[in-house]
Tab-separated table of C-alpha atoms in Angstrom:
chain	number	residue	atom	x	y	z
A	227	ARG	CA	-107.549	-144.946	-162.233
A	228	VAL	CA	-105.164	-145.745	-159.394
A	229	LEU	CA	-102.243	-145.285	-161.762
A	230	PHE	CA	-103.614	-141.914	-162.891
A	231	ARG	CA	-103.932	-140.729	-159.276
A	232	SER	CA	-100.353	-141.829	-158.583
A	233	ASN	CA	-99.028	-139.988	-161.641
A	234	LYS	CA	-101.099	-136.941	-160.744
A	235	LYS	CA	-99.544	-136.922	-157.282
A	236	TYR	CA	-96.074	-137.270	-158.807
A	237	TYR	CA	-96.663	-134.406	-161.259
A	238	SER	CA	-97.968	-132.207	-158.409
A	239	GLN	CA	-94.812	-132.798	-156.390
A	240	PHE	CA	-92.665	-132.143	-159.453
A	241	PHE	CA	-94.302	-128.823	-160.271
A	242	TYR	CA	-94.170	-127.840	-156.577
A	243	LEU	CA	-90.426	-128.360	-156.594
A	244	LEU	CA	-90.115	-126.284	-159.752
A	245	ALA	CA	-92.061	-123.521	-158.050
A	246	VAL	CA	-90.047	-123.431	-154.817
A	247	LEU	CA	-86.613	-124.019	-156.328
A	248	PRO	CA	-86.121	-120.382	-157.466
A	249	ALA	CA	-87.161	-119.196	-154.025
A	250	LEU	CA	-84.664	-121.538	-152.395
A	251	LEU	CA	-81.932	-120.259	-154.695
A	252	TYR	CA	-82.935	-116.665	-153.962
A	253	PHE	CA	-82.822	-117.084	-150.199
A	254	SER	CA	-79.566	-119.011	-150.492
A	255	SER	CA	-78.008	-116.118	-152.398
A	256	CYS	CA	-79.425	-113.600	-149.934
A	257	THR	CA	-77.598	-115.357	-147.109
A	258	TYR	CA	-74.440	-115.103	-149.209
A	259	ASP	CA	-73.827	-118.831	-149.163
A	260	TYR	CA	-71.036	-118.995	-151.732
A	261	PHE	CA	-69.276	-122.073	-152.931
A	262	GLU	CA	-65.925	-122.632	-151.276
A	263	ASP	CA	-63.859	-121.370	-154.213
A	264	GLU	CA	-65.870	-118.206	-154.831
A	265	THR	CA	-64.024	-114.918	-154.168
A	266	ASN	CA	-65.309	-111.451	-153.338
A	267	TYR	CA	-62.220	-109.919	-151.689
A	268	ILE	CA	-58.617	-109.936	-152.915
A	269	VAL	CA	-55.416	-108.654	-151.359
A	270	TYR	CA	-52.849	-108.111	-154.107
A	271	VAL	CA	-49.195	-108.085	-152.990
A	272	PRO	CA	-46.871	-106.921	-155.807
A	273	LYS	CA	-43.754	-108.041	-153.914
A	274	ALA	CA	-45.138	-111.613	-153.895
A	275	ASP	CA	-45.969	-111.563	-157.623
A	276	GLU	CA	-43.527	-113.846	-159.459
A	277	ASN	CA	-43.627	-111.493	-162.441
A	278	LYS	CA	-42.468	-108.515	-160.353
A	279	ARG	CA	-40.192	-109.972	-157.692
A	280	THR	CA	-36.491	-109.167	-157.950
A	281	ASP	CA	-33.515	-109.500	-155.624
A	282	THR	CA	-34.327	-106.104	-154.109
A	283	TYR	CA	-38.116	-105.993	-154.626
A	284	ASN	CA	-39.557	-108.881	-152.633
A	285	ILE	CA	-40.853	-110.139	-149.295
A	286	LYS	CA	-40.129	-113.404	-147.491
A	287	ASP	CA	-43.335	-113.900	-145.526
A	288	LEU	CA	-46.931	-112.705	-145.446
A	289	SER	CA	-49.586	-112.744	-142.711
A	290	ILE	CA	-53.132	-111.457	-143.261
A	291	PHE	CA	-55.745	-111.058	-140.503
A	292	ILE	CA	-59.354	-110.067	-141.259
A	293	TYR	CA	-61.588	-108.909	-138.393
A	294	ASN	CA	-65.117	-107.805	-137.662
A	295	ASP	CA	-65.518	-108.125	-133.896
A	296	GLU	CA	-63.665	-111.429	-134.024
A	297	LEU	CA	-61.013	-112.986	-136.233
A	298	TYR	CA	-62.916	-113.899	-139.379
A	299	LYS	CA	-60.131	-115.036	-141.713
A	300	GLU	CA	-56.388	-115.514	-141.448
A	301	ARG	CA	-53.815	-116.390	-144.064
A	302	TYR	CA	-50.105	-117.180	-143.936
A	303	SER	CA	-47.795	-117.550	-146.910
A	304	TYR	CA	-44.063	-117.698	-147.532
A	305	THR	CA	-41.703	-117.193	-150.431
A	306	PRO	CA	-41.994	-118.309	-153.240
A	307	PHE	CA	-45.805	-118.041	-152.606
A	308	THR	CA	-46.682	-121.001	-154.818
A	309	GLU	CA	-49.489	-122.657	-152.835
A	310	ASN	CA	-51.875	-122.011	-155.722
A	311	PRO	CA	-51.857	-120.273	-159.158
A	312	ARG	CA	-53.402	-117.115	-157.681
A	313	SER	CA	-50.815	-116.629	-154.938
A	314	LYS	CA	-48.006	-117.089	-157.486
A	315	LEU	CA	-49.259	-113.859	-159.031
A	316	GLY	CA	-49.518	-112.130	-155.651
A	317	ASN	CA	-53.311	-112.496	-155.315
A	318	PHE	CA	-54.621	-113.719	-151.971
A	319	ASN	CA	-58.334	-114.440	-152.236
A	320	PHE	CA	-61.070	-114.474	-149.591
A	321	ARG	CA	-64.817	-115.084	-149.373
A	322	LEU	CA	-66.474	-112.663	-146.945
A	323	TYR	CA	-70.049	-111.980	-145.895
A	324	PRO	CA	-71.383	-108.456	-146.544
A	325	GLY	CA	-70.073	-105.863	-144.102
A	326	THR	CA	-67.042	-103.733	-143.262
A	327	TYR	CA	-63.839	-105.380	-142.081
A	328	ASN	CA	-60.483	-104.448	-140.540
A	329	VAL	CA	-57.709	-106.074	-142.550
A	330	TYR	CA	-54.056	-106.170	-141.436
A	331	CYS	CA	-51.265	-107.381	-143.701
A	332	PHE	CA	-47.778	-107.970	-142.262
A	333	THR	CA	-44.361	-108.970	-143.521
A	334	ASN	CA	-40.884	-109.323	-141.977
A	335	LEU	CA	-42.121	-110.648	-138.645
A	336	GLU	CA	-38.897	-112.047	-137.228
A	337	ASP	CA	-38.812	-112.041	-133.385
A	338	ILE	CA	-42.478	-110.977	-133.104
A	339	LEU	CA	-45.112	-112.880	-131.112
A	340	PHE	CA	-48.838	-112.581	-131.916
A	341	GLN	CA	-51.181	-112.906	-128.926
A	342	ASP	CA	-54.958	-113.278	-128.311
A	343	LEU	CA	-55.831	-113.084	-131.992
A	344	ASN	CA	-59.379	-114.449	-131.730
A	345	THR	CA	-60.932	-111.146	-130.613
A	346	TYR	CA	-60.293	-107.794	-132.291
A	347	SER	CA	-60.123	-105.849	-129.022
A	348	THR	CA	-57.425	-108.158	-127.586
A	349	ALA	CA	-55.409	-109.033	-130.710
A	350	ARG	CA	-51.835	-107.770	-130.503
A	351	PHE	CA	-48.202	-108.559	-131.225
A	352	ASP	CA	-45.366	-108.320	-128.710
A	353	LEU	CA	-41.641	-107.867	-128.700
A	354	GLN	CA	-39.852	-111.100	-127.945
A	355	LYS	CA	-38.294	-111.408	-124.489
A	356	SER	CA	-34.829	-112.604	-123.596
A	357	THR	CA	-34.417	-116.166	-122.361
A	358	ASP	CA	-34.311	-115.051	-118.735
A	359	GLY	CA	-37.266	-112.663	-119.247
A	360	THR	CA	-35.401	-109.580	-117.992
A	361	TYR	CA	-35.570	-107.501	-121.175
A	362	TYR	CA	-37.144	-107.270	-124.631
A	363	LYS	CA	-35.338	-107.717	-127.944
A	364	GLU	CA	-35.184	-105.272	-130.812
A	365	PRO	CA	-37.943	-105.735	-133.419
A	366	SER	CA	-37.236	-106.568	-137.014
A	367	ALA	CA	-38.058	-104.080	-139.785
A	368	ILE	CA	-41.798	-104.881	-139.723
A	369	TYR	CA	-44.000	-103.665	-142.566
A	370	VAL	CA	-47.781	-103.379	-142.203
A	371	GLU	CA	-50.745	-102.413	-144.406
A	372	TYR	CA	-54.135	-101.568	-142.880
A	373	LYS	CA	-57.308	-101.763	-144.992
A	374	THR	CA	-61.031	-101.336	-144.248
A	375	PRO	CA	-62.920	-102.952	-147.163
A	376	THR	CA	-66.717	-102.928	-147.360
A	377	ILE	CA	-68.252	-106.000	-148.973
A	378	GLN	CA	-71.684	-105.577	-150.546
A	379	PHE	CA	-74.191	-107.957	-152.097
A	380	PRO	CA	-74.771	-107.753	-154.889
A	381	GLY	CA	-71.564	-105.999	-155.778
A	382	PRO	CA	-68.215	-106.297	-157.546
A	383	VAL	CA	-65.170	-108.071	-156.191
A	384	VAL	CA	-63.295	-105.735	-153.799
A	385	SER	CA	-59.528	-105.571	-154.205
A	386	ASP	CA	-56.852	-103.931	-152.042
A	387	THR	CA	-53.116	-103.667	-152.687
A	388	ALA	CA	-50.486	-104.191	-149.989
A	389	PHE	CA	-47.389	-102.408	-151.292
A	390	PHE	CA	-45.290	-102.861	-148.119
A	391	GLU	CA	-43.370	-99.640	-148.708
A	392	ARG	CA	-43.749	-98.081	-145.240
A	393	LYS	CA	-42.365	-99.675	-142.085
A	394	TYR	CA	-44.395	-100.118	-138.918
A	395	VAL	CA	-41.303	-99.556	-136.765
A	396	GLY	CA	-39.599	-96.233	-136.235
A	397	ARG	CA	-35.850	-95.830	-136.495
A	398	ILE	CA	-33.413	-93.979	-134.252
A	399	CYS	CA	-30.002	-93.204	-135.723
A	400	ILE	CA	-27.189	-91.846	-133.549
A	401	ALA	CA	-24.287	-89.930	-135.106
A	402	PHE	CA	-21.108	-89.210	-133.120
A	403	LYS	CA	-18.204	-86.790	-133.287
A	404	ASN	CA	-15.758	-85.182	-130.848
A	405	LEU	CA	-16.351	-87.906	-128.270
A	406	TYR	CA	-12.827	-87.308	-126.952
A	407	LYS	CA	-14.466	-84.527	-124.918
A	408	LEU	CA	-16.236	-87.295	-122.977
A	409	GLU	CA	-13.463	-89.883	-122.965
A	410	SER	CA	-10.173	-89.937	-124.876
A	411	SER	CA	-10.624	-93.585	-125.917
A	412	LEU	CA	-13.954	-92.972	-127.645
A	413	THR	CA	-12.776	-93.097	-131.242
A	414	TYR	CA	-14.178	-95.146	-134.103
A	415	THR	CA	-11.116	-97.405	-134.246
A	416	ASN	CA	-11.279	-98.111	-130.499
A	417	ILE	CA	-15.028	-98.772	-130.246
A	418	LYS	CA	-16.207	-102.207	-131.386
A	419	LYS	CA	-19.892	-101.883	-130.534
A	420	ILE	CA	-22.417	-99.892	-128.540
A	421	GLU	CA	-25.062	-101.537	-126.408
A	422	ILE	CA	-28.245	-99.601	-125.678
A	423	GLU	CA	-30.716	-100.062	-122.853
A	424	ALA	CA	-33.962	-98.332	-123.818
A	425	SER	CA	-36.634	-97.561	-121.213
A	426	GLY	CA	-40.018	-95.896	-121.640
A	427	ILE	CA	-40.517	-97.880	-124.863
A	428	GLY	CA	-43.574	-99.663	-126.223
A	429	VAL	CA	-43.410	-103.445	-126.118
A	430	THR	CA	-46.824	-104.516	-127.408
A	431	GLN	CA	-49.054	-103.312	-130.240
A	432	TYR	CA	-52.836	-103.811	-130.225
A	433	LEU	CA	-54.232	-104.135	-133.734
A	434	SER	CA	-57.189	-101.923	-132.810
A	435	ALA	CA	-54.683	-99.123	-132.035
A	436	LEU	CA	-52.790	-99.624	-135.289
A	437	THR	CA	-54.222	-97.252	-137.868
A	438	ASP	CA	-52.038	-94.628	-139.548
A	439	SER	CA	-48.512	-93.300	-139.087
A	440	VAL	CA	-49.641	-90.330	-136.972
A	441	ASN	CA	-52.148	-91.861	-134.554
A	442	THR	CA	-50.755	-95.359	-133.986
A	443	ARG	CA	-49.512	-95.897	-130.448
A	444	SER	CA	-47.981	-98.976	-128.881
A	445	SER	CA	-48.477	-100.020	-125.239
A	446	ARG	CA	-46.410	-100.948	-122.226
A	447	ASN	CA	-46.850	-103.924	-119.974
A	448	ASP	CA	-45.023	-102.303	-117.073
A	449	ALA	CA	-43.273	-99.002	-116.379
A	450	SER	CA	-40.034	-100.921	-115.795
A	451	ASP	CA	-40.005	-102.548	-119.261
A	452	ILE	CA	-36.654	-102.221	-121.026
A	453	MET	CA	-35.323	-103.223	-124.421
A	454	ARG	CA	-31.664	-104.066	-124.974
A	455	LEU	CA	-30.074	-103.496	-128.350
A	456	SER	CA	-26.578	-104.069	-129.661
A	457	ALA	CA	-25.405	-101.964	-132.587
A	458	GLU	CA	-22.219	-102.263	-134.618
A	459	THR	CA	-20.617	-98.923	-135.348
A	460	PHE	CA	-20.030	-97.794	-138.939
A	461	LEU	CA	-18.504	-94.783	-140.648
A	462	VAL	CA	-20.945	-92.089	-141.724
A	463	LYS	CA	-21.090	-89.360	-144.329
A	464	TYR	CA	-23.767	-87.506	-142.418
A	465	LYS	CA	-22.639	-83.866	-142.166
A	466	ASP	CA	-19.203	-83.921	-140.523
A	467	PHE	CA	-19.945	-86.692	-138.039
A	468	GLU	CA	-17.465	-89.545	-137.702
A	469	PHE	CA	-19.483	-92.721	-137.073
A	470	GLY	CA	-22.934	-93.899	-136.102
A	471	VAL	CA	-25.382	-96.647	-135.177
A	472	GLN	CA	-29.090	-97.286	-135.795
A	473	ASN	CA	-31.879	-99.442	-134.344
A	474	TYR	CA	-35.621	-100.051	-134.673
A	475	TYR	CA	-38.324	-99.383	-132.082
A	476	PHE	CA	-42.094	-99.753	-131.817
A	477	PRO	CA	-43.940	-96.424	-132.239
A	478	SER	CA	-44.090	-94.538	-128.946
A	479	PRO	CA	-46.755	-95.463	-126.409
A	480	ASP	CA	-49.274	-92.839	-125.332
A	481	LEU	CA	-47.455	-90.258	-123.195
A	482	SER	CA	-50.496	-88.202	-122.202
A	483	GLY	CA	-53.404	-88.454	-119.790
A	484	GLU	CA	-53.687	-90.759	-116.803
A	485	GLY	CA	-51.441	-93.366	-118.408
A	486	TYR	CA	-48.465	-90.998	-118.563
A	487	VAL	CA	-45.159	-92.742	-117.896
A	488	GLN	CA	-41.619	-91.424	-118.245
A	489	PRO	CA	-40.505	-90.667	-121.830
A	490	MET	CA	-38.089	-92.875	-123.697
A	491	GLU	CA	-34.490	-92.834	-122.501
A	492	LEU	CA	-31.423	-94.444	-124.066
A	493	LYS	CA	-28.498	-95.577	-121.932
A	494	LEU	CA	-25.440	-96.217	-124.121
A	495	THR	CA	-22.487	-98.399	-123.152
A	496	PHE	CA	-19.358	-98.178	-125.341
A	497	PHE	CA	-17.224	-101.324	-125.707
A	498	ASP	CA	-13.648	-101.416	-126.930
A	499	GLN	CA	-12.081	-103.979	-129.253
A	500	SER	CA	-11.396	-106.280	-126.281
A	501	GLY	CA	-15.052	-106.236	-125.215
A	502	ASN	CA	-14.538	-104.012	-122.188
A	503	ALA	CA	-17.051	-101.290	-121.274
A	504	VAL	CA	-15.078	-98.052	-121.477
A	505	SER	CA	-17.729	-95.319	-121.204
A	506	PHE	CA	-21.426	-94.606	-120.698
A	507	LEU	CA	-23.848	-91.995	-122.020
A	508	LYS	CA	-27.473	-91.303	-121.100
A	509	ILE	CA	-29.754	-89.680	-123.692
A	510	PRO	CA	-33.314	-88.660	-122.726
A	511	PHE	CA	-35.572	-88.747	-125.806
A	512	ILE	CA	-37.011	-85.275	-125.210
A	513	GLU	CA	-37.117	-81.828	-126.768
A	514	LYS	CA	-34.913	-79.087	-125.368
A	515	THR	CA	-38.015	-77.791	-123.579
A	516	GLY	CA	-38.359	-81.143	-121.777
A	517	ILE	CA	-41.384	-82.310	-123.793
A	518	PRO	CA	-41.212	-86.051	-124.612
A	519	ILE	CA	-40.568	-86.848	-128.275
A	520	VAL	CA	-43.057	-89.171	-129.946
A	521	LEU	CA	-41.541	-91.677	-132.369
A	522	HIS	CA	-44.045	-92.403	-135.149
A	523	MET	CA	-44.418	-95.331	-137.520
A	524	ASN	CA	-41.935	-95.289	-140.405
A	525	GLU	CA	-40.195	-92.245	-138.936
A	526	THR	CA	-36.459	-91.698	-138.649
A	527	ARG	CA	-35.102	-89.604	-135.793
A	528	ILE	CA	-31.412	-88.787	-135.611
A	529	ILE	CA	-29.564	-88.020	-132.411
A	530	GLU	CA	-26.525	-85.844	-133.030
A	531	VAL	CA	-23.894	-86.335	-130.326
A	532	ASP	CA	-21.195	-83.676	-130.647
A	533	GLY	CA	-19.075	-84.088	-127.541
A	534	ASN	CA	-21.218	-82.790	-124.681
A	535	ASN	CA	-23.825	-81.319	-127.026
A	536	ILE	CA	-26.810	-83.528	-127.910
A	537	GLN	CA	-29.754	-82.647	-130.130
A	538	ILE	CA	-32.526	-84.785	-131.593
A	539	LEU	CA	-33.859	-84.062	-135.080
A	540	LYS	CA	-36.468	-85.524	-137.386
A	541	LEU	CA	-34.764	-86.805	-140.524
A	542	ASP	CA	-37.188	-86.243	-143.407
A	543	ASP	CA	-34.505	-86.438	-146.101
A	544	LEU	CA	-32.915	-89.864	-145.677
A	545	GLU	CA	-30.342	-89.495	-148.445
A	546	PRO	CA	-27.577	-88.026	-146.230
A	547	TRP	CA	-27.832	-91.083	-143.999
A	548	ASN	CA	-28.967	-94.035	-146.125
A	549	PRO	CA	-25.973	-94.495	-148.486
A	550	ILE	CA	-23.581	-95.019	-145.571
A	551	ILE	CA	-23.182	-98.782	-145.771
A	552	GLU	CA	-24.790	-101.694	-147.554
A	553	ASP	CA	-26.573	-104.312	-145.480
A	554	GLU	CA	-27.896	-107.372	-147.294
A	555	ASP	CA	-30.622	-107.814	-144.680
A	556	ASP	CA	-32.005	-104.272	-144.881
A	557	VAL	CA	-32.262	-101.949	-147.876
A	558	SER	CA	-32.422	-98.937	-145.541
A	559	GLY	CA	-28.656	-98.500	-145.812
A	560	CYS	CA	-27.921	-98.897	-142.100
A	561	LYS	CA	-26.325	-101.879	-140.454
A	562	SER	CA	-27.376	-103.213	-137.092
A	563	LYS	CA	-27.214	-106.369	-135.033
A	564	ARG	CA	-29.779	-107.455	-132.440
A	565	VAL	CA	-28.971	-108.812	-128.990
A	566	SER	CA	-29.539	-112.565	-128.859
């Protein structure tokens, strides 16, 4: 009889466990408690896919940040992206709780410093400063993709593609002709390089202000912030201009409202073959009416300098400019060198 009671107690406990086990599994699934290797969000990067990469279609680095109010996931990978079988095919997998997220994918992040990444409202990346801290350096040709996936449960795996076809930075090209009207020595053969001091520029980019190519604005740390750039001159086939230079910039900061600061201005110094400064030129980045020009993400502006006449145009058709010269570091077709 004692044995029967003991077995009865055992069977009661066993059937109780059978009864509550489905409930435990149900509540576990409702809290979205996945196993570590389970995926519900994928970022596919074709330029990291070993089956699609070529000498001209590729990236060297990848950074992915996923936010709700705080940094929820981060991922870093580098060519040849072989940390696992999925990444070899360009698939970067994540396990997220239900909700909507802000996802930022970056590549080509040379000379860029990420700051305060833990909180979405403070996360940003900055231009790198010179060793003595007196100026900022030119950014690299940064590419960014911004996604806002919504994860549901139950629901299918959500997948986004980061093509990396549109640059975050804007580009300013300067084409020159008839510079003898300014100074007789200002010819292509006499000029070795042009150094540019840019004021009124953005030096930091908050992720929360990085959305699309029209509305994205960078920020300034101080009204006196300057960026110094050094550009090698090259022959151009743009219209009838003789030679040119080009450099990258963050998208313009906000130039309206209470935070209005002076518009961008470029101060050019021309150096001869011996390294001597032979002439100077100041170019305000404004319309003829005096309205500041906003440089957008992935936008090319060209400054035409024809002697004393200067005009600034938006270059929608890049073909007249891009085939000028080959640069193994940049498929844009323009050659530049950053100040070190």
